[in-house]
Coordinates of N, CA, C and O in Angstrom, one line a residue:
M1 N 44.5 -57.3 -14.0 CA 43.7 -58.3 -14.5 C 44.6 -59.3 -15.3 O 45.5 -58.8 -16.0
F2 N 44.3 -60.6 -15.2 CA 45.1 -61.6 -15.9 C 44.5 -61.8 -17.4 O 43.3 -61.7 -17.6
S3 N 45.4 -62.0 -18.3 CA 45.0 -62.4 -19.6 C 44.5 -63.8 -19.6 O 44.7 -64.6 -18.7
H4 N 43.9 -64.2 -20.7 CA 43.3 -65.5 -20.8 C 44.5 -66.5 -20.8 O 44.3 -67.6 -20.1
Q5 N 45.6 -66.2 -21.4 CA 46.7 -67.2 -21.4 C 47.3 -67.3 -20.0 O 47.7 -68.4 -19.6
D6 N 47.4 -66.2 -19.3 CA 47.9 -66.3 -17.9 C 47.0 -67.2 -17.1 O 47.5 -68.0 -16.3
R7 N 45.7 -67.1 -17.2 CA 44.7 -67.9 -16.5 C 44.9 -69.4 -16.8 O 44.8 -70.2 -16.0
L8 N 45.1 -69.6 -18.1 CA 45.2 -71.0 -18.6 C 46.5 -71.6 -18.0 O 46.6 -72.7 -17.5
D9 N 47.6 -70.8 -18.1 CA 48.9 -71.3 -17.5 C 48.8 -71.5 -16.0 O 49.3 -72.5 -15.5
R10 N 48.1 -70.6 -15.3 CA 48.0 -70.8 -13.9 C 47.2 -72.0 -13.5 O 47.5 -72.7 -12.6
A11 N 46.1 -72.3 -14.3 CA 45.3 -73.5 -14.0 C 46.1 -74.7 -14.3 O 46.1 -75.7 -13.5
A12 N 47.0 -74.7 -15.3 CA 47.8 -75.9 -15.6 C 48.8 -76.1 -14.4 O 49.1 -77.2 -14.0
D13 N 49.4 -75.0 -14.0 CA 50.4 -75.0 -12.9 C 49.8 -75.5 -11.6 O 50.4 -76.3 -10.9
E14 N 48.6 -75.0 -11.3 CA 47.9 -75.5 -10.1 C 47.6 -77.0 -10.1 O 47.8 -77.7 -9.1
Y15 N 47.2 -77.5 -11.3 CA 46.9 -78.9 -11.4 C 48.2 -79.7 -11.2 O 48.2 -80.7 -10.5
E16 N 49.3 -79.3 -11.9 CA 50.5 -80.1 -11.8 C 51.1 -80.0 -10.3 O 51.6 -81.0 -9.8
A17 N 51.0 -78.9 -9.7 CA 51.4 -78.7 -8.3 C 50.6 -79.6 -7.4 O 51.2 -80.3 -6.5
H18 N 49.3 -79.7 -7.6 CA 48.5 -80.5 -6.8 C 48.9 -82.0 -7.0 O 49.0 -82.7 -6.0
L19 N 49.1 -82.5 -8.2 CA 49.5 -83.8 -8.4 C 50.8 -84.2 -7.7 O 50.9 -85.3 -7.2
R20 N 51.7 -83.3 -7.7 CA 53.0 -83.5 -7.0 C 52.9 -83.5 -5.5 O 53.6 -84.3 -4.8
S21 N 51.9 -82.8 -4.9 CA 51.9 -82.7 -3.5 C 50.8 -83.4 -2.8 O 50.8 -83.6 -1.6
C22 N 49.8 -84.0 -3.5 CA 48.7 -84.6 -2.9 C 49.0 -86.1 -2.6 O 49.5 -86.9 -3.4
R23 N 48.8 -86.4 -1.3 CA 49.1 -87.8 -0.9 C 48.1 -88.8 -1.5 O 48.5 -89.9 -1.9
Q24 N 46.9 -88.4 -1.7 CA 45.9 -89.4 -2.3 C 46.2 -89.6 -3.8 O 46.2 -90.8 -4.2
C25 N 46.6 -88.6 -4.5 CA 46.9 -88.8 -5.9 C 48.2 -89.7 -6.0 O 48.3 -90.5 -6.9
G26 N 49.2 -89.5 -5.1 CA 50.4 -90.2 -5.2 C 50.2 -91.7 -4.8 O 50.8 -92.6 -5.3
A27 N 49.3 -91.9 -3.8 CA 49.1 -93.3 -3.3 C 48.3 -94.1 -4.3 O 48.6 -95.3 -4.5
D28 N 47.3 -93.5 -4.9 CA 46.4 -94.3 -5.8 C 46.9 -94.3 -7.2 O 46.4 -95.0 -8.0
H29 N 47.8 -93.4 -7.5 CA 48.3 -93.2 -8.9 C 47.2 -92.9 -9.9 O 47.2 -93.3 -11.0
R30 N 46.2 -92.1 -9.3 CA 45.2 -91.6 -10.2 C 44.7 -90.3 -9.5 O 44.8 -90.2 -8.3
P31 N 44.1 -89.4 -10.3 CA 43.7 -88.1 -9.7 C 42.6 -88.2 -8.7 O 41.6 -89.0 -8.9
C32 N 42.7 -87.4 -7.6 CA 41.6 -87.4 -6.6 C 40.6 -86.4 -7.1 O 40.7 -85.7 -8.1
P33 N 39.5 -86.2 -6.4 CA 38.4 -85.3 -6.8 C 38.9 -83.8 -7.0 O 38.5 -83.1 -7.9
V34 N 39.8 -83.4 -6.2 CA 40.3 -82.0 -6.3 C 41.1 -81.9 -7.6 O 41.0 -80.9 -8.3
A35 N 41.9 -82.9 -7.9 CA 42.7 -82.9 -9.1 C 41.8 -82.9 -10.3 O 42.1 -82.2 -11.3
M36 N 40.8 -83.7 -10.3 CA 39.8 -83.7 -11.4 C 39.1 -82.4 -11.6 O 38.9 -81.9 -12.7
Y37 N 38.8 -81.7 -10.5 CA 38.2 -80.3 -10.6 C 39.2 -79.4 -11.2 O 38.8 -78.6 -12.1
L38 N 40.5 -79.4 -10.8 CA 41.5 -78.5 -11.3 C 41.7 -78.7 -12.8 O 41.8 -77.8 -13.6
R39 N 41.7 -80.0 -13.2 CA 41.8 -80.3 -14.6 C 40.6 -79.9 -15.4 O 40.8 -79.4 -16.5
R40 N 39.5 -80.0 -14.9 CA 38.2 -79.5 -15.5 C 38.3 -78.0 -15.7 O 37.9 -77.5 -16.8
M41 N 38.8 -77.3 -14.7 CA 38.9 -75.8 -14.8 C 39.9 -75.5 -16.0 O 39.6 -74.6 -16.8
H42 N 41.0 -76.2 -16.1 CA 42.0 -76.0 -17.2 C 41.3 -76.3 -18.5 O 41.4 -75.5 -19.5
N43 N 40.6 -77.4 -18.6 CA 40.0 -77.8 -19.9 C 38.9 -76.8 -20.3 O 38.8 -76.5 -21.5
N44 N 38.2 -76.3 -19.3 CA 37.2 -75.3 -19.7 C 37.8 -74.0 -20.2 O 37.3 -73.4 -21.2
L45 N 38.9 -73.6 -19.6 CA 39.6 -72.4 -20.1 C 40.2 -72.6 -21.5 O 40.1 -71.8 -22.4
A46 N 40.7 -73.8 -21.7 CA 41.3 -74.1 -23.0 C 40.2 -74.2 -24.1 O 40.3 -73.7 -25.2
R47 N 39.0 -74.7 -23.7 CA 37.9 -74.8 -24.6 C 37.4 -73.4 -25.0 O 37.0 -73.2 -26.1
A48 N 37.3 -72.5 -24.0 CA 36.9 -71.2 -24.2 C 37.8 -70.4 -25.2 O 37.4 -69.6 -26.0
D49 N 39.1 -70.8 -25.1 CA 40.1 -70.2 -26.0 C 39.9 -70.6 -27.4 O 40.1 -69.8 -28.3
R50 N 39.5 -71.8 -27.6 CA 39.3 -72.3 -29.0 C 38.0 -71.8 -29.6 O 37.8 -71.7 -30.8
G51 N 37.0 -71.5 -28.7 CA 35.7 -71.1 -29.2 C 35.5 -69.7 -29.5 O 35.9 -68.8 -30.0

């Protein structure tokens, strides 16, 4: 089982990896819907850590 910090780090890594590899994010210079979803997952985990 992953610790909360491990899940938070993994969510951040997945978001950054997506931004680097996604053609749509690169072409538009703004996050696509998948990137926004991954960022929201990261933010929710970070918010749970504070609460």
